[in-house]
mmCIF file of C-alpha atoms and ligand atoms in Angstrom:
data_model
loop_
_atom_site.group_PDB
_atom_site.id
_atom_site.type_symbol
_atom_site.label_atom_id
_atom_site.label_comp_id
_atom_site.label_asym_id
_atom_site.label_seq_id
_atom_site.Cartn_x
_atom_site.Cartn_y
_atom_site.Cartn_z
ATOM 1 C CA UNK A 3 18.769 2.349 -21.245
ATOM 2 C CA UNK A 4 16.181 4.768 -22.498
ATOM 3 C CA UNK A 5 16.054 5.174 -26.264
ATOM 4 C CA UNK A 6 13.893 8.293 -25.923
ATOM 5 C CA UNK A 7 14.576 11.564 -24.157
ATOM 6 C CA UNK A 8 11.883 13.684 -22.515
ATOM 7 C CA UNK A 9 12.174 16.029 -25.495
ATOM 8 C CA UNK A 10 11.516 13.129 -27.884
ATOM 9 C CA UNK A 11 8.366 12.281 -25.950
ATOM 10 C CA UNK A 12 7.202 15.889 -26.078
ATOM 11 C CA UNK A 13 7.813 15.902 -29.845
ATOM 12 C CA UNK A 14 5.738 12.719 -30.272
ATOM 13 C CA UNK A 15 2.933 14.104 -28.119
ATOM 14 C CA UNK A 16 2.902 17.327 -30.151
ATOM 15 C CA UNK A 17 2.965 15.651 -33.566
ATOM 16 C CA UNK A 18 0.416 16.608 -36.198
ATOM 17 C CA UNK A 19 -0.584 15.479 -39.677
ATOM 18 C CA UNK A 20 1.820 13.057 -41.301
ATOM 19 C CA UNK A 21 4.063 12.811 -38.230
ATOM 20 C CA UNK A 22 1.067 11.873 -36.104
ATOM 21 C CA UNK A 23 -0.020 9.163 -38.561
ATOM 22 C CA UNK A 24 3.521 7.799 -38.677
ATOM 23 C CA UNK A 25 3.743 7.687 -34.897
ATOM 24 C CA UNK A 26 0.634 5.480 -34.702
ATOM 25 C CA UNK A 27 1.909 3.325 -37.556
ATOM 26 C CA UNK A 28 5.246 2.738 -35.827
ATOM 27 C CA UNK A 29 3.498 1.857 -32.572
ATOM 28 C CA UNK A 30 1.261 -0.644 -34.364
ATOM 29 C CA UNK A 31 4.317 -2.282 -35.926
ATOM 30 C CA UNK A 32 6.062 -2.531 -32.544
ATOM 31 C CA UNK A 33 2.944 -4.120 -31.073
ATOM 32 C CA UNK A 34 2.709 -6.570 -33.985
ATOM 33 C CA UNK A 35 6.280 -7.733 -33.511
ATOM 34 C CA UNK A 36 6.159 -7.925 -29.690
ATOM 35 C CA UNK A 37 2.598 -9.137 -29.103
ATOM 36 C CA UNK A 38 0.949 -9.707 -32.476
ATOM 37 C CA UNK A 39 -2.376 -8.433 -33.835
ATOM 38 C CA UNK A 40 -4.025 -9.708 -30.683
ATOM 39 C CA UNK A 41 -6.399 -8.447 -28.049
ATOM 40 C CA UNK A 42 -6.918 -10.000 -24.610
ATOM 41 C CA UNK A 43 -10.137 -9.569 -22.655
ATOM 42 C CA UNK A 44 -10.896 -8.715 -19.024
ATOM 43 C CA UNK A 45 -14.540 -9.190 -18.151
ATOM 44 C CA UNK A 46 -15.367 -6.169 -16.007
ATOM 45 C CA UNK A 47 -17.406 -6.449 -12.819
ATOM 46 C CA UNK A 48 -18.313 -3.090 -11.286
ATOM 47 C CA UNK A 49 -18.751 -4.516 -7.821
ATOM 48 C CA UNK A 50 -19.863 -1.442 -5.891
ATOM 49 C CA UNK A 51 -20.125 2.320 -6.298
ATOM 50 C CA UNK A 52 -19.815 2.996 -2.575
ATOM 51 C CA UNK A 53 -16.676 5.070 -2.159
ATOM 52 C CA UNK A 54 -15.035 6.825 0.772
ATOM 53 C CA UNK A 55 -13.257 9.274 -1.497
ATOM 54 C CA UNK A 56 -14.166 12.561 -3.084
ATOM 55 C CA UNK A 57 -12.001 12.811 -6.200
ATOM 56 C CA UNK A 58 -13.059 16.070 -7.838
ATOM 57 C CA UNK A 59 -13.568 14.511 -11.310
ATOM 58 C CA UNK A 60 -15.464 11.329 -10.517
ATOM 59 C CA UNK A 61 -19.219 10.776 -10.726
ATOM 60 C CA UNK A 62 -19.037 8.082 -8.054
ATOM 61 C CA UNK A 63 -17.427 10.418 -5.482
ATOM 62 C CA UNK A 64 -18.857 10.279 -1.997
ATOM 63 C CA UNK A 65 -20.241 13.812 -2.262
ATOM 64 C CA UNK A 66 -22.443 13.030 -5.277
ATOM 65 C CA UNK A 67 -25.938 12.648 -3.845
ATOM 66 C CA UNK A 68 -27.520 12.081 -7.270
ATOM 67 C CA UNK A 69 -26.775 8.371 -7.521
ATOM 68 C CA UNK A 70 -28.073 5.315 -5.761
ATOM 69 C CA UNK A 71 -25.378 3.313 -4.043
ATOM 70 C CA UNK A 72 -25.201 -0.433 -4.596
ATOM 71 C CA UNK A 73 -23.110 -3.483 -3.922
ATOM 72 C CA UNK A 74 -23.513 -6.699 -5.894
ATOM 73 C CA UNK A 75 -24.576 -9.781 -3.990
ATOM 74 C CA UNK A 76 -22.183 -12.733 -3.846
ATOM 75 C CA UNK A 77 -24.427 -14.628 -6.224
ATOM 76 C CA UNK A 78 -24.413 -11.800 -8.725
ATOM 77 C CA UNK A 79 -20.614 -11.813 -8.703
ATOM 78 C CA UNK A 80 -20.494 -15.573 -9.223
ATOM 79 C CA UNK A 81 -23.009 -15.296 -12.052
ATOM 80 C CA UNK A 82 -20.727 -12.749 -13.714
ATOM 81 C CA UNK A 83 -17.821 -15.152 -13.299
ATOM 82 C CA UNK A 84 -19.831 -17.990 -14.844
ATOM 83 C CA UNK A 85 -20.817 -15.748 -17.715
ATOM 84 C CA UNK A 86 -17.165 -14.806 -18.256
ATOM 85 C CA UNK A 87 -16.276 -18.487 -18.557
ATOM 86 C CA UNK A 88 -19.177 -19.141 -20.879
ATOM 87 C CA UNK A 89 -18.137 -16.270 -23.124
ATOM 88 C CA UNK A 90 -14.514 -17.412 -23.096
ATOM 89 C CA UNK A 91 -13.167 -14.370 -21.253
ATOM 90 C CA UNK A 92 -9.947 -15.658 -19.715
ATOM 91 C CA UNK A 93 -9.759 -13.067 -17.007
ATOM 92 C CA UNK A 94 -11.918 -10.932 -14.729
ATOM 93 C CA UNK A 95 -11.416 -7.388 -13.499
ATOM 94 C CA UNK A 96 -13.223 -6.550 -10.275
ATOM 95 C CA UNK A 97 -13.532 -2.815 -9.859
ATOM 96 C CA UNK A 98 -15.041 -0.940 -6.957
ATOM 97 C CA UNK A 99 -15.247 2.362 -5.183
ATOM 98 C CA UNK A 100 -12.660 2.565 -2.441
ATOM 99 C CA UNK A 101 -13.504 1.301 1.037
ATOM 100 C CA UNK A 102 -11.126 0.152 3.693
ATOM 101 C CA UNK A 103 -13.397 -1.272 6.381
ATOM 102 C CA UNK A 104 -12.817 -4.956 7.063
ATOM 103 C CA UNK A 105 -16.375 -5.872 6.081
ATOM 104 C CA UNK A 106 -15.482 -4.791 2.559
ATOM 105 C CA UNK A 107 -11.897 -6.012 2.395
ATOM 106 C CA UNK A 108 -12.814 -9.443 3.794
ATOM 107 C CA UNK A 109 -15.688 -9.697 1.335
ATOM 108 C CA UNK A 110 -13.320 -9.074 -1.586
ATOM 109 C CA UNK A 111 -11.000 -11.768 -0.214
ATOM 110 C CA UNK A 112 -13.866 -14.221 -0.110
ATOM 111 C CA UNK A 113 -15.126 -13.320 -3.581
ATOM 112 C CA UNK A 114 -11.651 -13.701 -5.089
ATOM 113 C CA UNK A 115 -11.058 -17.000 -3.339
ATOM 114 C CA UNK A 116 -14.446 -18.469 -4.259
ATOM 115 C CA UNK A 117 -14.226 -17.296 -7.863
ATOM 116 C CA UNK A 118 -10.815 -18.897 -8.304
ATOM 117 C CA UNK A 119 -12.116 -22.101 -6.782
ATOM 118 C CA UNK A 120 -15.298 -22.103 -8.819
ATOM 119 C CA UNK A 121 -13.365 -21.678 -12.058
ATOM 120 C CA UNK A 122 -10.805 -24.325 -11.133
ATOM 121 C CA UNK A 123 -8.191 -21.603 -11.278
ATOM 122 C CA UNK A 124 -8.893 -21.004 -14.947
ATOM 123 C CA UNK A 125 -10.021 -17.386 -14.550
ATOM 124 C CA UNK A 126 -7.383 -14.732 -13.958
ATOM 125 C CA UNK A 127 -8.369 -11.951 -11.558
ATOM 126 C CA UNK A 128 -7.384 -8.299 -11.651
ATOM 127 C CA UNK A 129 -8.452 -6.128 -8.744
ATOM 128 C CA UNK A 130 -9.010 -2.417 -8.903
ATOM 129 C CA UNK A 131 -10.254 -1.457 -5.453
ATOM 130 C CA UNK A 132 -8.138 1.550 -4.587
ATOM 131 C CA UNK A 133 -5.524 2.204 -1.924
ATOM 132 C CA UNK A 134 -5.256 -0.393 0.793
ATOM 133 C CA UNK A 135 -2.791 -1.389 3.490
ATOM 134 C CA UNK A 136 0.004 -3.821 2.675
ATOM 135 C CA UNK A 137 -1.788 -6.390 4.790
ATOM 136 C CA UNK A 138 -4.984 -6.157 2.755
ATOM 137 C CA UNK A 139 -3.106 -6.248 -0.538
ATOM 138 C CA UNK A 140 -1.326 -9.394 0.689
ATOM 139 C CA UNK A 141 -4.585 -10.984 1.799
ATOM 140 C CA UNK A 142 -6.112 -10.426 -1.647
ATOM 141 C CA UNK A 143 -2.972 -11.702 -3.379
ATOM 142 C CA UNK A 144 -2.994 -14.847 -1.260
ATOM 143 C CA UNK A 145 -6.680 -15.357 -2.101
ATOM 144 C CA UNK A 146 -5.737 -15.497 -5.797
ATOM 145 C CA UNK A 147 -5.710 -11.990 -7.281
ATOM 146 C CA UNK A 148 -2.594 -11.684 -9.390
ATOM 147 C CA UNK A 149 -3.021 -8.316 -11.058
ATOM 148 C CA UNK A 150 -3.857 -4.909 -9.616
ATOM 149 C CA UNK A 151 -4.744 -1.668 -11.293
ATOM 150 C CA UNK A 152 -4.267 1.609 -9.425
ATOM 151 C CA UNK A 153 -4.153 4.686 -11.610
ATOM 152 C CA UNK A 154 -1.961 7.512 -10.382
ATOM 153 C CA UNK A 155 -4.339 9.799 -12.367
ATOM 154 C CA UNK A 156 -1.478 12.293 -12.888
ATOM 155 C CA UNK A 157 2.151 11.912 -11.852
ATOM 156 C CA UNK A 158 2.462 15.654 -11.262
ATOM 157 C CA UNK A 159 1.934 16.396 -7.583
ATOM 158 C CA UNK A 160 0.691 19.941 -8.119
ATOM 159 C CA UNK A 161 -1.864 18.829 -10.705
ATOM 160 C CA UNK A 162 -2.826 15.901 -8.453
ATOM 161 C CA UNK A 163 -3.944 18.353 -5.788
ATOM 162 C CA UNK A 164 -5.915 20.385 -8.306
ATOM 163 C CA UNK A 165 -8.063 17.353 -9.077
ATOM 164 C CA UNK A 166 -8.291 15.931 -5.554
ATOM 165 C CA UNK A 167 -9.284 17.452 -2.222
ATOM 166 C CA UNK A 168 -6.230 18.448 -0.190
ATOM 167 C CA UNK A 169 -6.625 16.123 2.764
ATOM 168 C CA UNK A 170 -5.135 12.963 4.226
ATOM 169 C CA UNK A 171 -7.571 10.695 2.334
ATOM 170 C CA UNK A 172 -6.229 11.931 -1.008
ATOM 171 C CA UNK A 173 -2.487 11.962 -0.421
ATOM 172 C CA UNK A 174 -0.224 11.803 -3.462
ATOM 173 C CA UNK A 175 2.693 10.098 -1.736
ATOM 174 C CA UNK A 176 0.415 7.475 -0.166
ATOM 175 C CA UNK A 177 -0.777 6.568 -3.657
ATOM 176 C CA UNK A 178 2.767 6.199 -4.960
ATOM 177 C CA UNK A 179 3.665 4.087 -1.936
ATOM 178 C CA UNK A 180 0.629 1.879 -2.569
ATOM 179 C CA UNK A 181 1.838 1.231 -6.115
ATOM 180 C CA UNK A 182 5.281 0.318 -4.842
ATOM 181 C CA UNK A 183 3.762 -2.033 -2.258
ATOM 182 C CA UNK A 184 1.757 -3.802 -4.967
ATOM 183 C CA UNK A 185 4.877 -4.275 -7.078
ATOM 184 C CA UNK A 186 6.880 -5.553 -4.098
ATOM 185 C CA UNK A 187 4.157 -8.059 -3.225
ATOM 186 C CA UNK A 188 4.465 -9.580 -6.698
ATOM 187 C CA UNK A 189 1.296 -8.316 -8.309
ATOM 188 C CA UNK A 190 1.351 -7.644 -12.010
ATOM 189 C CA UNK A 191 0.798 -3.990 -11.370
ATOM 190 C CA UNK A 192 -0.823 -1.422 -13.576
ATOM 191 C CA UNK A 193 -1.323 2.280 -13.334
ATOM 192 C CA UNK A 194 -2.457 5.076 -15.608
ATOM 193 C CA UNK A 195 -3.634 8.637 -16.006
ATOM 194 C CA UNK A 196 -6.474 10.683 -17.397
ATOM 195 C CA UNK A 197 -5.740 12.641 -20.551
ATOM 196 C CA UNK A 198 -7.069 16.120 -21.269
ATOM 197 C CA UNK A 199 -7.574 17.276 -17.679
ATOM 198 C CA UNK A 200 -7.974 20.981 -17.024
ATOM 199 C CA UNK A 201 -4.545 22.519 -16.275
ATOM 200 C CA UNK A 202 -2.717 19.497 -17.782
ATOM 201 C CA UNK A 203 0.156 20.232 -20.190
ATOM 202 C CA UNK A 204 2.068 18.163 -22.759
ATOM 203 C CA UNK A 205 5.012 18.236 -20.335
ATOM 204 C CA UNK A 206 2.862 16.677 -17.609
ATOM 205 C CA UNK A 207 1.879 13.900 -20.003
ATOM 206 C CA UNK A 208 5.480 13.268 -21.078
ATOM 207 C CA UNK A 209 6.396 12.991 -17.388
ATOM 208 C CA UNK A 210 3.516 10.548 -16.871
ATOM 209 C CA UNK A 211 5.069 8.262 -19.498
ATOM 210 C CA UNK A 212 8.458 8.504 -17.778
ATOM 211 C CA UNK A 213 6.756 7.740 -14.468
ATOM 212 C CA UNK A 214 5.346 4.483 -15.916
ATOM 213 C CA UNK A 215 8.774 3.611 -17.231
ATOM 214 C CA UNK A 216 10.581 4.379 -13.969
ATOM 215 C CA UNK A 217 8.148 2.270 -11.972
ATOM 216 C CA UNK A 218 8.527 -0.416 -14.628
ATOM 217 C CA UNK A 219 4.838 -1.311 -14.475
ATOM 218 C CA UNK A 220 3.436 -4.299 -16.370
ATOM 219 C CA UNK A 221 0.176 -2.685 -17.431
ATOM 220 C CA UNK A 222 -1.185 0.761 -18.183
ATOM 221 C CA UNK A 223 -4.773 1.919 -18.482
ATOM 222 C CA UNK A 224 -5.222 5.494 -19.564
ATOM 223 C CA UNK A 225 -8.050 7.286 -21.248
ATOM 224 C CA UNK A 226 -9.557 10.654 -21.993
ATOM 225 C CA UNK A 227 -10.991 12.782 -19.217
ATOM 226 C CA UNK A 228 -14.726 13.333 -19.608
ATOM 227 C CA UNK A 229 -16.182 16.091 -17.452
ATOM 228 C CA UNK A 230 -19.110 15.057 -15.252
ATOM 229 C CA UNK A 231 -21.751 17.688 -14.410
ATOM 230 C CA UNK A 232 -22.234 16.540 -10.836
ATOM 231 C CA UNK A 233 -18.580 16.980 -9.877
ATOM 232 C CA UNK A 234 -16.558 19.996 -8.723
ATOM 233 C CA UNK A 235 -14.166 19.768 -11.686
ATOM 234 C CA UNK A 236 -17.075 20.488 -14.030
ATOM 235 C CA UNK A 237 -16.546 24.215 -13.366
ATOM 236 C CA UNK A 238 -13.401 24.032 -15.516
ATOM 237 C CA UNK A 239 -14.934 22.053 -18.393
ATOM 238 C CA UNK A 240 -14.358 24.940 -20.802
ATOM 239 C CA UNK A 241 -10.619 24.543 -20.185
ATOM 240 C CA UNK A 242 -10.406 20.978 -21.478
ATOM 241 C CA UNK A 243 -9.373 20.252 -25.074
ATOM 242 C CA UNK A 244 -12.189 19.582 -27.562
ATOM 243 C CA UNK A 245 -13.195 16.010 -28.413
ATOM 244 C CA UNK A 246 -10.968 15.629 -31.445
ATOM 245 C CA UNK A 247 -7.913 17.031 -29.668
ATOM 246 C CA UNK A 248 -8.502 14.868 -26.600
ATOM 247 C CA UNK A 249 -8.877 11.739 -28.729
ATOM 248 C CA UNK A 250 -5.708 12.517 -30.649
ATOM 249 C CA UNK A 251 -3.848 13.230 -27.437
ATOM 250 C CA UNK A 252 -5.010 9.892 -26.032
ATOM 251 C CA UNK A 253 -3.855 8.049 -29.157
ATOM 252 C CA UNK A 254 -0.501 9.843 -29.074
ATOM 253 C CA UNK A 255 -0.038 8.803 -25.435
ATOM 254 C CA UNK A 256 -0.845 5.175 -26.285
ATOM 255 C CA UNK A 257 1.404 5.114 -29.342
ATOM 256 C CA UNK A 258 4.316 6.819 -27.586
ATOM 257 C CA UNK A 259 4.073 4.474 -24.625
ATOM 258 C CA UNK A 260 4.060 1.450 -26.942
ATOM 259 C CA UNK A 261 7.372 2.683 -28.343
ATOM 260 C CA UNK A 262 8.730 3.314 -24.856
ATOM 261 C CA UNK A 263 7.477 0.070 -23.253
ATOM 262 C CA UNK A 264 6.931 -2.414 -26.109
ATOM 263 C CA UNK A 265 5.884 -5.396 -23.975
ATOM 264 C CA UNK A 266 3.356 -3.976 -21.543
ATOM 265 C CA UNK A 267 -0.368 -4.634 -21.543
ATOM 266 C CA UNK A 268 -2.254 -1.502 -22.466
ATOM 267 C CA UNK A 269 -6.007 -1.023 -22.234
ATOM 268 C CA UNK A 270 -8.191 0.472 -24.932
ATOM 269 C CA UNK A 271 -10.326 2.262 -22.336
ATOM 270 C CA UNK A 272 -14.100 2.360 -22.646
ATOM 271 C CA UNK A 273 -13.908 6.152 -22.218
ATOM 272 C CA UNK A 274 -12.446 6.257 -25.740
ATOM 273 C CA UNK A 275 -15.760 5.002 -27.030
ATOM 274 C CA UNK A 276 -17.569 7.872 -25.344
ATOM 275 C CA UNK A 277 -15.631 10.304 -27.528
ATOM 276 C CA UNK A 278 -15.874 8.337 -30.780
ATOM 277 C CA UNK A 279 -17.999 5.368 -31.688
ATOM 278 C CA UNK A 280 -14.889 3.502 -32.850
ATOM 279 C CA UNK A 281 -12.665 4.968 -30.113
ATOM 280 C CA UNK A 282 -11.528 1.602 -28.778
ATOM 281 C CA UNK A 283 -10.625 0.370 -32.251
ATOM 282 C CA UNK A 284 -8.592 3.523 -32.761
ATOM 283 C CA UNK A 285 -6.801 2.857 -29.465
ATOM 284 C CA UNK A 286 -6.039 -0.735 -30.510
ATOM 285 C CA UNK A 287 -4.659 0.521 -33.814
ATOM 286 C CA UNK A 288 -2.417 2.939 -31.882
ATOM 287 C CA UNK A 289 -0.915 0.160 -29.736
ATOM 288 C CA UNK A 290 -3.421 -0.977 -27.087
ATOM 289 C CA UNK A 291 -3.940 -4.742 -26.622
ATOM 290 C CA UNK A 292 -6.551 -5.146 -23.864
ATOM 291 C CA UNK A 293 -10.310 -4.603 -23.875
ATOM 292 C CA UNK A 294 -12.581 -4.784 -20.850
ATOM 293 C CA UNK A 295 -16.102 -5.831 -21.856
ATOM 294 C CA UNK A 296 -18.604 -5.063 -19.127
ATOM 295 C CA UNK A 297 -20.228 -7.966 -17.243
ATOM 296 C CA UNK A 298 -22.020 -5.909 -14.586
ATOM 297 C CA UNK A 299 -25.755 -6.725 -14.396
ATOM 298 C CA UNK A 300 -27.554 -4.049 -16.421
ATOM 299 C CA UNK A 301 -29.657 -2.628 -13.590
ATOM 300 C CA UNK A 302 -26.494 -1.396 -11.834
ATOM 301 C CA UNK A 303 -24.599 0.042 -14.768
ATOM 302 C CA UNK A 304 -26.275 3.426 -14.670
ATOM 303 C CA UNK A 305 -25.184 3.853 -11.073
ATOM 304 C CA UNK A 306 -21.541 3.331 -12.014
ATOM 305 C CA UNK A 307 -21.279 6.391 -14.194
ATOM 306 C CA UNK A 308 -17.802 7.573 -13.259
ATOM 307 C CA UNK A 309 -18.175 9.870 -16.279
ATOM 308 C CA UNK A 310 -21.305 10.578 -18.392
ATOM 309 C CA UNK A 311 -22.348 8.791 -21.612
ATOM 310 C CA UNK A 312 -20.404 5.638 -20.832
ATOM 311 C CA UNK A 313 -20.573 3.089 -23.622
ATOM 312 C CA UNK A 314 -22.476 -0.215 -23.385
ATOM 313 C CA UNK A 315 -24.589 0.863 -20.406
ATOM 314 C CA UNK A 316 -27.724 -0.521 -22.067
ATOM 315 C CA UNK A 317 -26.107 -3.544 -23.681
ATOM 316 C CA UNK A 318 -26.228 -7.101 -22.433
ATOM 317 C CA UNK A 319 -22.907 -8.924 -21.897
ATOM 318 C CA UNK A 320 -23.758 -11.286 -24.747
ATOM 319 C CA UNK A 321 -24.234 -8.326 -27.112
ATOM 320 C CA UNK A 322 -20.881 -6.835 -26.106
ATOM 321 C CA UNK A 323 -19.164 -10.150 -26.709
ATOM 322 C CA UNK A 324 -20.619 -10.425 -30.184
ATOM 323 C CA UNK A 325 -20.065 -6.761 -30.954
ATOM 324 C CA UNK A 326 -16.406 -6.882 -29.942
ATOM 325 C CA UNK A 327 -15.709 -9.848 -32.155
ATOM 326 C CA UNK A 328 -16.952 -7.893 -35.162
ATOM 327 C CA UNK A 329 -15.155 -4.739 -34.162
ATOM 328 C CA UNK A 330 -11.801 -6.459 -33.778
ATOM 329 C CA UNK A 331 -12.223 -8.419 -37.008
ATOM 330 C CA UNK A 332 -12.884 -5.126 -38.801
ATOM 331 C CA UNK A 333 -9.416 -3.918 -37.830
ATOM 332 C CA UNK A 334 -7.725 -7.235 -38.485
ATOM 333 C CA UNK A 335 -7.180 -8.129 -34.831
ATOM 334 C CA UNK A 336 -7.781 -11.477 -33.218
ATOM 335 C CA UNK A 337 -9.449 -11.806 -29.827
ATOM 336 C CA UNK A 338 -7.706 -14.371 -27.679
ATOM 337 C CA UNK A 339 -10.203 -16.343 -25.611
ATOM 338 C CA UNK A 340 -9.686 -18.461 -22.491
ATOM 339 C CA UNK A 341 -6.238 -17.113 -21.685
ATOM 340 C CA UNK A 342 -5.077 -14.861 -18.884
ATOM 341 C CA UNK A 343 -3.065 -12.759 -21.288
ATOM 342 C CA UNK A 344 -0.358 -11.857 -18.802
ATOM 343 C CA UNK A 345 1.879 -8.958 -19.676
ATOM 344 C CA UNK A 346 5.121 -10.041 -21.319
ATOM 345 C CA UNK A 347 6.737 -7.191 -19.434
ATOM 346 C CA UNK A 348 5.943 -9.199 -16.282
ATOM 347 C CA UNK A 349 6.379 -12.826 -17.346
ATOM 348 C CA UNK A 350 9.752 -12.243 -18.972
ATOM 349 C CA UNK A 351 10.969 -10.480 -15.831
ATOM 350 C CA UNK A 352 9.813 -13.198 -13.457
HETATM 351 N N1 5AD B 26 -13.362 10.930 -16.929
HETATM 352 C C1 5AD B 26 -12.545 9.927 -17.280
HETATM 353 N N2 5AD B 26 -12.076 9.003 -16.423
HETATM 354 C C2 5AD B 26 -12.462 9.094 -15.144
HETATM 355 N N3 5AD B 26 -12.161 8.347 -14.066
HETATM 356 C C3 5AD B 26 -12.814 8.857 -13.002
HETATM 357 N N4 5AD B 26 -13.524 9.932 -13.366
HETATM 358 C C4 5AD B 26 -13.315 10.106 -14.694
HETATM 359 C C5 5AD B 26 -13.780 11.057 -15.642
HETATM 360 N N5 5AD B 26 -14.603 12.052 -15.295
HETATM 361 C C6 5AD B 26 -11.250 7.217 -14.101
HETATM 362 C C7 5AD B 26 -10.119 7.410 -13.109
HETATM 363 C C8 5AD B 26 -10.288 6.272 -12.137
HETATM 364 C C9 5AD B 26 -11.101 5.273 -12.918
HETATM 365 C C10 5AD B 26 -11.914 4.388 -12.039
HETATM 366 O O1 5AD B 26 -11.940 6.054 -13.730
HETATM 367 O O2 5AD B 26 -8.875 7.292 -13.787
HETATM 368 O O3 5AD B 26 -9.080 5.710 -11.728
HETATM 369 FE FE1 SF4 B 27 -13.825 6.804 -5.592
HETATM 370 FE FE2 SF4 B 27 -12.180 5.962 -7.563
HETATM 371 FE FE3 SF4 B 27 -14.110 7.737 -8.083
HETATM 372 FE FE4 SF4 B 27 -11.998 8.497 -6.630
HETATM 373 S S1 SF4 B 27 -11.970 7.811 -8.811
HETATM 374 S S2 SF4 B 27 -14.149 8.949 -6.144
HETATM 375 S S3 SF4 B 27 -11.562 6.627 -5.469
HETATM 376 S S4 SF4 B 27 -14.405 5.609 -7.435
HETATM 377 FE FE1 FES B 28 -20.646 -3.349 -25.661
HETATM 378 FE FE2 FES B 28 -20.206 -3.088 -28.391
HETATM 379 S S1 FES B 28 -18.841 -3.696 -26.803
HETATM 380 S S2 FES B 28 -22.127 -3.051 -27.248
#
């Protein structure tokens, strides 16, 4: 049963002025009654910026020769995990450029397994390491990863091929199949899109929301598109909405999705903070309930610039922890420490 039609979604996404304020207010009330004024944390580890792909929007794309490639050592990963526990972050998110050689996939298996063991199974682990075979996804699940984030980027096939090279490595259907495989394997699965892409319309965005609903995902991470100078998509940067419009569009997407899928986990993406200093707070007030403070050792952060001017690049994990506490208190939200913060959309289904 869908309480909202596609036209309703388009109306929400087009709202202005008072209607726009009311939309966010309604979403905040739905979140309060379903989840509470709470935010869960995922300590983010940007494991490696080595990537076999060439997504036309991404600063970490294989074709970008202007960055140094790195991979954290095992010890660095375990230090991040220890820090997460010390700071009371109940869950980790391990993100990486996409690689599908067994040296990489086996390494992730080992890191997941050892981290779970080291934390006595107290840390939750979300992986975000791109498209993989069913076998690899199963191997990582068996090692202890229980959540997986794979953004579809856009659910519109035509737009997908405008922002990706048209070749077998960037196949739209393969990505959809990968999401389905993750769901079938039992992962708490998340997806998401970028908002404010060149050539993207309100109708595309409404269809993205329906795509999330049809797949019945447990988590969504979506954020504004930020053009990167060293990428092919930069040539269209004059076609993207201005900062204020993109921020509002992002908040409308978050608020509308909270109405559509009241129980899911939704990230207040760091990219929001690139647009506005209080961008993440605004996202939380529009219905988001997850924040991903960065744990990556500082010397690597500048090499993981998927988009320019990323927030917190110069800040130490301790600073972010302290900063977030203040930021959430300022908007009357409580940070929940030492819990996995599973999506109710998943736990109530299981
Ligand atoms: N602006 C915003 N988000 C981006 N991503 C990649 N490039 C950009 C960009 N230029 C997002 C994609 C990807 C995630 C790792 O980062 O959605 O899935
Ligand atoms: Fe690689 Fe992901 Fe960037 Fe695409 S978006 S180039 S898969 S890191
Ligand atoms: Fe990183 Fe505020 S969250 S400095």
